[in-house]
CSV table of C-alpha atoms and ligand atoms in Angstrom, one decimal:
chain,number,residue,atom,x,y,z
A,1,MET,CA,102.0,123.1,86.8
A,2,LYS,CA,100.3,119.7,87.2
A,3,SER,CA,97.2,118.3,88.5
A,4,ALA,CA,97.0,117.8,92.3
A,5,ILE,CA,95.4,114.2,91.5
A,6,PRO,CA,98.4,112.0,91.0
A,7,LEU,CA,98.4,110.2,87.6
A,8,GLU,CA,97.7,106.7,88.9
A,9,LEU,CA,94.4,108.1,90.6
A,10,GLN,CA,93.1,110.1,87.6
A,11,ALA,CA,89.9,108.6,86.2
A,12,PRO,CA,87.1,109.7,83.8
A,13,ARG,CA,84.8,112.1,85.7
A,14,SER,CA,81.1,111.8,86.3
A,15,CYS,CA,81.3,114.7,88.7
A,16,PRO,CA,82.5,117.7,86.9
A,17,ARG,CA,85.5,119.9,88.2
A,18,ARG,CA,84.8,123.5,89.2
A,19,CYS,CA,88.2,124.4,87.8
A,20,PRO,CA,87.8,126.6,84.7
A,21,GLU,CA,89.2,125.1,81.5
A,22,GLY,CA,92.9,126.4,81.0
A,23,PHE,CA,92.8,128.1,84.4
A,24,THR,CA,96.0,129.5,85.7
A,25,PRO,CA,96.1,130.4,89.4
A,26,PRO,CA,97.3,133.8,90.3
A,27,TYR,CA,99.9,132.3,92.9
A,28,GLY,CA,101.7,129.0,93.5
A,29,ALA,CA,100.5,126.2,95.9
A,30,TRP,CA,101.9,122.8,96.5
A,31,VAL,CA,100.7,119.4,97.5
A,32,ALA,CA,102.4,116.6,99.6
A,33,ARG,CA,104.3,114.2,97.3
A,34,ASP,CA,102.7,110.9,96.6
A,35,HIS,CA,104.2,107.6,95.7
A,36,ALA,CA,102.1,104.8,94.4
A,37,ALA,CA,103.3,102.2,96.8
A,38,ARG,CA,101.6,103.9,99.7
A,39,THR,CA,98.1,103.3,99.6
A,40,GLN,CA,96.7,104.5,103.1
A,41,LEU,CA,97.7,106.9,105.8
A,42,VAL,CA,96.9,107.1,109.7
A,43,MET,CA,96.3,110.4,111.3
A,44,ALA,CA,95.6,109.9,115.0
A,45,TYR,CA,94.5,112.5,117.6
A,46,PHE,CA,95.2,111.3,121.2
A,47,GLY,CA,93.7,113.7,123.7
A,48,VAL,CA,93.7,114.3,127.5
A,49,GLN,CA,90.9,116.4,128.8
A,50,TYR,CA,90.9,118.1,132.3
A,51,ASP,CA,88.7,120.6,134.3
A,52,GLY,CA,90.6,123.1,136.5
A,53,PRO,CA,93.9,123.7,137.8
A,54,ALA,CA,93.8,120.8,140.4
A,55,MET,CA,93.7,118.2,137.6
A,56,ARG,CA,96.5,119.9,135.5
A,57,ALA,CA,99.4,117.9,137.0
A,58,PRO,CA,97.9,114.5,136.5
A,59,ALA,CA,96.7,115.5,132.8
A,60,GLU,CA,100.2,116.6,132.0
A,61,ALA,CA,101.7,113.4,133.5
A,62,ALA,CA,99.2,111.4,131.4
A,63,PHE,CA,99.9,113.5,128.3
A,64,ASP,CA,103.7,112.8,128.7
A,65,LYS,CA,103.0,109.1,129.0
A,66,ILE,CA,100.9,109.2,125.8
A,67,VAL,CA,103.7,111.0,123.9
A,68,ALA,CA,106.4,108.6,125.2
A,69,LEU,CA,104.3,105.6,124.0
A,70,LEU,CA,104.3,107.1,120.5
A,71,GLY,CA,108.0,106.3,120.3
A,72,GLY,CA,109.7,103.0,120.3
A,73,GLU,CA,108.9,100.1,118.1
A,74,HIS,CA,106.6,101.0,115.2
A,75,ALA,CA,106.8,104.5,116.4
A,76,ALA,CA,104.7,107.2,114.8
A,77,GLY,CA,106.6,109.0,111.8
A,78,HIS,CA,105.6,112.4,113.1
A,79,VAL,CA,104.0,113.9,116.2
A,80,ASP,CA,102.8,117.3,116.9
A,81,GLN,CA,101.7,118.5,120.4
A,82,ALA,CA,98.9,121.0,120.7
A,83,GLY,CA,96.3,122.3,123.2
A,84,PHE,CA,93.0,124.1,123.4
A,85,ARG,CA,90.2,125.0,125.8
A,86,ASP,CA,86.9,123.5,124.7
A,87,ASP,CA,83.5,125.2,124.8
A,88,ALA,CA,82.6,123.4,128.1
A,89,GLY,CA,85.7,125.1,129.6
A,90,TYR,CA,87.8,122.0,129.8
A,91,ASP,CA,91.5,122.1,128.8
A,92,THR,CA,92.6,119.5,126.3
A,93,LEU,CA,96.1,118.4,125.3
A,94,VAL,CA,96.4,116.6,122.0
A,95,ALA,CA,99.1,114.5,120.5
A,96,ILE,CA,98.6,114.3,116.7
A,97,ALA,CA,100.5,111.3,115.4
A,98,TYR,CA,101.0,110.3,111.7
A,99,TRP,CA,102.0,106.8,110.3
A,100,ASP,CA,102.5,106.2,106.6
A,101,ASP,CA,101.3,102.6,106.8
A,102,PRO,CA,98.2,101.2,108.6
A,103,ASN,CA,100.0,97.9,109.4
A,104,GLY,CA,102.8,99.7,111.3
A,105,PHE,CA,100.1,101.6,113.2
A,106,ASP,CA,98.3,98.4,114.0
A,107,ARG,CA,101.4,96.7,115.3
A,108,TRP,CA,102.1,99.8,117.4
A,109,ARG,CA,98.5,99.8,118.7
A,110,GLN,CA,98.8,96.2,119.7
A,111,ARG,CA,102.2,96.7,121.5
A,112,ALA,CA,101.8,95.4,125.1
A,113,ASP,CA,102.6,98.7,126.7
A,114,VAL,CA,100.4,100.7,124.3
A,115,ALA,CA,97.3,98.6,124.6
A,116,GLY,CA,98.0,98.0,128.2
A,117,TRP,CA,97.8,101.7,128.9
A,118,TRP,CA,95.0,102.6,126.7
A,119,GLU,CA,92.7,99.7,127.5
A,120,SER,CA,93.3,99.6,131.2
A,121,ASP,CA,90.2,100.3,133.4
A,122,ALA,CA,92.5,102.7,135.4
A,123,ARG,CA,91.8,105.1,132.7
A,124,LEU,CA,88.1,105.3,133.7
A,125,ALA,CA,88.9,106.6,137.2
A,126,ASP,CA,92.3,108.2,137.4
A,127,GLY,CA,91.0,111.7,136.9
A,128,PRO,CA,91.3,113.1,133.4
A,129,GLY,CA,89.3,112.1,130.3
A,130,TYR,CA,91.1,110.5,127.3
A,131,PHE,CA,90.2,110.1,123.7
A,132,ARG,CA,91.5,108.4,120.6
A,133,GLU,CA,90.3,109.6,117.3
A,134,VAL,CA,92.1,107.7,114.5
A,135,PHE,CA,91.5,108.3,110.8
A,136,LEU,CA,92.8,105.9,108.1
A,137,PRO,CA,92.0,107.6,104.7
A,138,THR,CA,93.1,105.8,101.5
A,139,ASN,CA,95.1,107.8,98.8
A,140,ASP,CA,92.0,108.6,96.9
A,141,ARG,CA,90.2,110.0,100.0
A,142,PHE,CA,92.6,113.0,101.1
A,143,GLU,CA,94.3,116.0,99.8
A,144,THR,CA,96.7,118.6,101.0
A,145,LEU,CA,97.6,122.1,100.1
A,146,PHE,CA,100.6,124.3,101.1
A,147,SER,CA,101.2,128.0,100.4
A,148,SER,CA,105.0,127.5,100.5
A,149,LEU,CA,107.3,124.9,99.4
A,150,ASP,CA,110.0,125.2,102.0
A,151,GLN,CA,108.3,123.5,105.1
A,152,PRO,CA,106.2,120.3,105.1
A,153,GLU,CA,103.8,120.0,108.1
A,154,GLY,CA,101.7,117.2,109.4
A,155,VAL,CA,100.9,114.4,107.1
A,156,ALA,CA,103.3,115.7,104.5
A,157,ILE,CA,106.2,114.9,106.7
A,158,VAL,CA,105.5,111.2,106.8
A,159,MET,CA,104.8,111.3,103.0
A,160,GLY,CA,108.3,112.6,102.4
A,161,GLY,CA,107.8,116.2,101.6
A,162,LEU,CA,106.1,118.2,99.0
A,163,ASP,CA,106.1,117.8,95.3
A,164,PRO,CA,108.3,120.7,93.9
A,165,GLU,CA,106.0,121.4,90.9
A,166,ASP,CA,103.0,123.6,91.8
A,167,VAL,CA,99.3,122.5,91.2
A,168,GLN,CA,96.5,123.9,89.1
A,169,GLU,CA,93.5,123.1,91.4
A,170,HIS,CA,93.7,126.0,94.0
A,171,SER,CA,92.6,129.7,94.6
A,172,TYR,CA,89.0,129.1,93.6
A,173,TRP,CA,86.0,127.8,95.5
A,174,GLY,CA,85.5,124.1,95.0
A,175,SER,CA,89.3,123.4,94.5
A,176,MET,CA,89.6,121.3,97.6
A,177,ARG,CA,86.9,118.7,96.1
A,178,ASP,CA,88.8,119.0,92.7
A,179,ARG,CA,92.0,117.7,94.4
A,180,ILE,CA,90.3,114.6,95.9
A,181,ALA,CA,90.5,111.6,93.6
A,182,ALA,CA,87.4,109.9,95.0
A,183,ALA,CA,85.4,113.0,94.1
A,184,GLN,CA,85.9,112.4,90.3
A,185,GLY,CA,83.0,109.9,90.4
A,186,ASP,CA,81.3,110.3,93.8
A,187,PRO,CA,79.5,113.4,95.3
A,188,LEU,CA,80.8,112.1,98.8
A,189,ALA,CA,77.4,112.9,100.4
A,190,GLY,CA,77.2,112.8,104.2
A,191,ALA,CA,75.2,110.8,106.7
A,192,ASP,CA,71.6,111.5,107.0
A,193,ALA,CA,71.4,111.0,110.7
A,194,ARG,CA,73.6,110.4,113.8
A,195,PRO,CA,73.1,107.8,116.5
A,196,ALA,CA,71.3,108.7,119.7
A,197,PRO,CA,73.6,110.3,122.3
A,198,PRO,CA,74.9,107.9,125.0
A,199,ALA,CA,73.1,108.2,128.4
A,200,GLU,CA,76.3,108.6,130.2
A,201,THR,CA,79.9,109.3,129.3
A,202,LEU,CA,81.8,110.1,132.4
A,203,GLY,CA,83.4,107.0,134.1
A,204,ARG,CA,82.5,105.1,130.7
A,205,ARG,CA,84.4,104.1,127.7
A,206,VAL,CA,82.3,105.1,124.7
A,207,ARG,CA,83.0,103.9,121.2
A,208,VAL,CA,81.4,105.9,118.4
A,209,GLY,CA,80.8,104.1,115.0
A,210,GLY,CA,82.1,105.7,111.8
A,211,VAL,CA,79.6,107.4,109.5
A,212,PRO,CA,79.8,107.6,105.6
A,213,ASN,CA,82.0,110.4,104.2
A,214,LEU,CA,82.9,112.0,107.5
A,215,ALA,CA,85.1,115.0,106.4
A,216,VAL,CA,88.0,116.2,108.6
A,217,ILE,CA,90.1,119.3,108.1
A,218,ARG,CA,93.2,120.3,109.7
A,219,SER,CA,93.9,123.9,108.5
A,220,GLY,CA,97.2,125.3,109.8
A,221,GLN,CA,98.8,128.7,110.2
A,222,ASP,CA,102.5,129.4,111.0
A,223,TRP,CA,103.4,133.1,111.6
A,224,GLY,CA,106.8,132.4,113.2
A,225,ALA,CA,108.9,133.8,110.4
A,226,THR,CA,106.6,136.9,109.8
A,227,ARG,CA,108.1,140.3,110.5
A,228,ASP,CA,107.1,144.0,110.6
A,229,ALA,CA,104.1,144.8,108.4
A,230,GLU,CA,103.4,141.2,107.5
A,231,ARG,CA,103.2,140.2,111.2
A,232,ASP,CA,101.0,143.2,112.1
A,233,MET,CA,98.6,142.3,109.3
A,234,TYR,CA,98.4,138.8,110.4
A,235,LEU,CA,98.1,139.4,114.0
A,236,ASN,CA,95.8,142.4,113.8
A,237,ASP,CA,93.7,142.0,110.8
A,238,ILE,CA,93.5,138.3,110.0
A,239,GLU,CA,94.0,136.3,113.2
A,240,PRO,CA,91.0,138.0,115.1
A,241,VAL,CA,88.7,137.2,112.2
A,242,LEU,CA,90.0,133.7,112.2
A,243,ASP,CA,89.4,133.4,115.9
A,244,ALA,CA,85.8,134.6,115.3
A,245,GLY,CA,85.2,132.0,112.6
A,246,MET,CA,86.7,129.3,114.7
A,247,ARG,CA,84.3,130.4,117.6
A,248,PHE,CA,81.4,130.3,115.4
A,249,LEU,CA,82.0,126.8,114.2
A,250,THR,CA,82.9,125.7,117.8
A,251,THR,CA,79.7,127.0,119.4
A,252,GLU,CA,77.2,127.0,116.5
A,253,GLY,CA,78.7,124.8,113.8
A,254,GLN,CA,76.4,121.9,114.6
A,255,SER,CA,73.6,123.8,112.9
A,256,ILE,CA,75.6,123.7,109.6
A,257,GLY,CA,77.1,120.2,109.7
A,258,CYS,CA,80.3,121.1,111.7
A,259,TRP,CA,79.9,118.4,114.4
A,260,THR,CA,83.1,119.4,116.2
A,261,ASN,CA,85.6,122.2,115.8
A,262,ARG,CA,88.8,122.9,117.8
A,263,TYR,CA,91.1,126.0,117.3
A,264,MET,CA,94.4,124.8,118.6
A,265,ARG,CA,97.9,126.0,119.4
A,266,ILE,CA,101.0,123.9,118.7
A,267,ARG,CA,102.8,123.9,122.1
A,268,GLY,CA,105.7,126.4,122.3
A,269,LYS,CA,105.4,127.6,118.7
A,270,GLN,CA,103.8,130.5,116.8
A,271,LYS,CA,101.6,128.0,115.0
A,272,SER,CA,97.9,127.2,115.2
A,273,PHE,CA,95.3,125.1,113.3
A,274,GLY,CA,91.6,124.6,113.0
A,275,LEU,CA,90.5,121.0,113.2
A,276,GLY,CA,87.0,120.4,112.1
A,277,TYR,CA,85.0,117.2,111.8
A,278,TRP,CA,82.1,117.7,109.4
A,279,ARG,CA,79.1,115.8,108.3
A,280,SER,CA,80.2,116.2,104.7
A,281,LEU,CA,82.7,117.8,102.4
A,282,GLY,CA,79.7,119.8,100.9
A,283,ASP,CA,78.9,121.3,104.3
A,284,MET,CA,82.5,122.3,104.8
A,285,GLU,CA,82.6,123.9,101.4
A,286,ALA,CA,79.4,125.8,101.9
A,287,TRP,CA,80.9,127.4,105.1
A,288,ALA,CA,84.4,128.3,103.5
A,289,GLU,CA,82.6,129.9,100.6
A,290,SER,CA,79.7,131.7,102.3
A,291,HIS,CA,80.6,132.5,105.9
A,292,SER,CA,81.5,136.2,106.5
A,293,THR,CA,84.6,135.1,108.7
A,294,HIS,CA,86.2,132.8,106.1
A,295,ILE,CA,85.4,135.2,103.2
A,296,ALA,CA,87.0,138.0,105.2
A,297,ILE,CA,90.1,135.8,106.1
A,298,PHE,CA,90.4,134.8,102.5
A,299,ASP,CA,90.1,138.3,101.1
A,300,GLY,CA,92.5,139.6,103.8
A,301,PHE,CA,95.1,137.0,102.9
A,302,LEU,CA,94.9,137.7,99.2
A,303,GLN,CA,95.1,141.5,99.8
A,304,MET,CA,98.2,140.9,102.2
A,305,ALA,CA,99.8,138.6,99.7
A,306,ALA,CA,99.3,141.1,96.8
A,307,LYS,CA,100.7,144.0,98.9
A,308,LEU,CA,103.8,141.7,99.6
A,309,ASN,CA,104.2,140.6,96.0
A,310,PHE,CA,103.2,137.1,96.9
A,311,GLN,CA,106.5,136.8,98.9
A,312,LEU,CA,104.9,135.8,102.2
A,313,ALA,CA,106.7,134.5,105.4
A,314,LEU,CA,103.2,133.4,106.7
A,315,ARG,CA,102.8,129.8,105.9
A,316,LEU,CA,99.4,128.1,105.4
A,317,TYR,CA,98.5,124.5,104.9
A,318,HIS,CA,95.6,122.1,105.1
A,319,GLU,CA,94.9,118.5,105.0
A,320,VAL,CA,91.4,117.1,104.3
A,321,SER,CA,90.1,113.6,104.4
A,322,VAL,CA,86.7,112.2,103.5
A,323,MET,CA,86.4,108.8,105.0
A,324,THR,CA,84.3,105.6,104.7
A,325,PRO,CA,82.9,104.3,108.1
A,326,ASP,CA,85.7,101.6,108.5
A,327,GLN,CA,88.4,104.3,108.1
A,328,GLN,CA,87.4,105.8,111.4
A,329,PHE,CA,88.1,104.7,115.0
A,330,LEU,CA,86.7,106.8,117.8
A,331,GLU,CA,86.9,106.2,121.5
A,332,TYR,CA,86.1,108.5,124.4
A,333,ILE,CA,87.2,107.4,128.0
A,334,ASN,CA,85.7,109.3,130.9
A,335,CYS,CA,85.1,112.3,128.7
A,336,HIS,CA,82.2,114.9,129.1
A,337,LYS,CA,79.3,114.4,126.8
A,338,ASN,CA,80.1,117.3,124.4
A,339,THR,CA,83.6,115.9,123.5
A,340,GLY,CA,84.6,115.4,119.8
A,341,LEU,CA,82.3,113.0,117.9
A,342,ILE,CA,80.3,111.8,120.7
A,343,PRO,CA,76.7,112.1,119.3
A,344,ARG,CA,74.8,115.0,120.9
B,401,LIG,C1,90.4,127.5,101.4
B,401,LIG,C2,92.5,131.2,103.3
B,401,LIG,C3,91.8,129.2,107.7
B,401,LIG,C4,88.8,126.1,105.6
B,401,LIG,C5,91.1,128.5,101.5
B,401,LIG,C6,91.8,129.3,100.5
B,401,LIG,C7,92.5,130.3,101.1
B,401,LIG,C8,92.2,130.3,102.4
B,401,LIG,C9,93.4,131.4,100.4
B,401,LIG,C10,91.9,128.9,99.1
B,401,LIG,C11,93.1,128.0,98.9
B,401,LIG,C12,93.3,127.7,97.4
B,401,LIG,O1,92.6,126.9,96.9
B,401,LIG,O2,94.4,128.2,96.9
B,401,LIG,C13,92.7,131.0,104.7
B,401,LIG,C14,93.5,131.7,105.6
B,401,LIG,C15,93.2,131.2,107.0
B,401,LIG,C16,92.2,130.0,106.7
B,401,LIG,C17,94.3,132.9,105.4
B,401,LIG,C18,93.8,131.5,108.2
B,401,LIG,C19,94.6,132.5,108.5
B,401,LIG,C20,91.0,128.3,107.5
B,401,LIG,C21,90.4,127.3,108.5
B,401,LIG,C22,89.5,126.5,108.0
B,401,LIG,C23,89.5,126.8,106.6
B,401,LIG,C24,90.9,127.4,110.0
B,401,LIG,C25,88.6,125.4,108.6
B,401,LIG,C26,89.0,124.8,109.7
B,401,LIG,C27,88.9,126.3,104.3
B,401,LIG,C28,88.3,125.3,103.4
B,401,LIG,C29,88.8,125.7,102.1
B,401,LIG,C30,89.6,126.8,102.3
B,401,LIG,C31,87.4,124.1,103.7
B,401,LIG,C32,88.6,125.0,100.7
B,401,LIG,C33,87.4,125.8,100.0
B,401,LIG,C34,87.2,125.1,98.6
B,401,LIG,O3,88.2,124.8,97.9
B,401,LIG,O4,86.0,125.0,98.2
B,401,LIG,N1,91.3,129.3,102.7
B,401,LIG,N2,91.9,129.9,105.4
B,401,LIG,N3,90.3,127.9,106.4
B,401,LIG,N4,89.7,127.0,103.6
B,401,LIG,FE1,90.8,128.6,104.5
């Protein structure tokens, strides 16, 4: 068992760990493998937003174009395709793309066909809304956690898989922070205020500036391999509570620092994930540790795991980043005013 913080990022702490001295977790968990040469990653959410069935065909065509553009020279290292309906009733298709190198991403972004499509004025008036939410956390500002070793997801795929040795910092509240190198000496406090909302967003291209220590979580569930009692427990006991927790964050999250939340399904798979953009890591921790829905999911998971002797087919993972303002690029094109990180 090793520390989740790689050796080259370990530093003397001015912010103490919550991990008890000599702690041994009751079950194993793993993190994405790191190599010192990689210093920064790119996680990008490319969205198409549409309202009603009449707009579905153009939105799907635009989404296919976005996905096709992610291939070719300097292509993304991994792409997931997902969808959700937002709380304003708009359907949204999202391609989640990862690069293991910001220079490669930059060259991709400047490719004539990519820049030509995203920056064209035609996007303001061809029907759907579009967004680009790009996050570029440095190594010291993100962490991952996986409940099983056999299947990397998301960012772990471009990082080259999981470290085969399990880690110490998990299965207690506060462990997420204990896995982030930058938190060894920085409380990672969130922004005090947000800019005023833009007067109009439809028919406009709105760029939103980064804020200090924006915290982003992608927390995924894969129940494709579950069978019998485990599948029943997941679908009947855990998922409905997860759905309620996600609904709370989506509709009322603003009051507790969750600026945006999306509960998404990966297209064509038995996989889902919650994607949350939070004012701060502290706000996210407070929800996870105190909200009845997450406590019930957490307890339900531990009971299910114990019943099945910790031999679970359900796979859980998450990736969390806490970013400086210059590690965020946010653009909304012809989107409704409550989309993503547009200030409300
Ligand atoms: C931590 C269960 C979904 C937010 C945890 C942990 C478990 C858990 C067992 C402790 C992990 C460890 O350190 O070993 C679950 C289950 C879920 C689920 C079973 C769904 C079936 C979510 C979602 C979110 C979320 C969708 C938010 C988008 C968090 C956060 C922590 C956490 C922020 C870290 C708490 C901390 O370390 O202080 N969850 N979770 N979880 N979960 Fe979830």
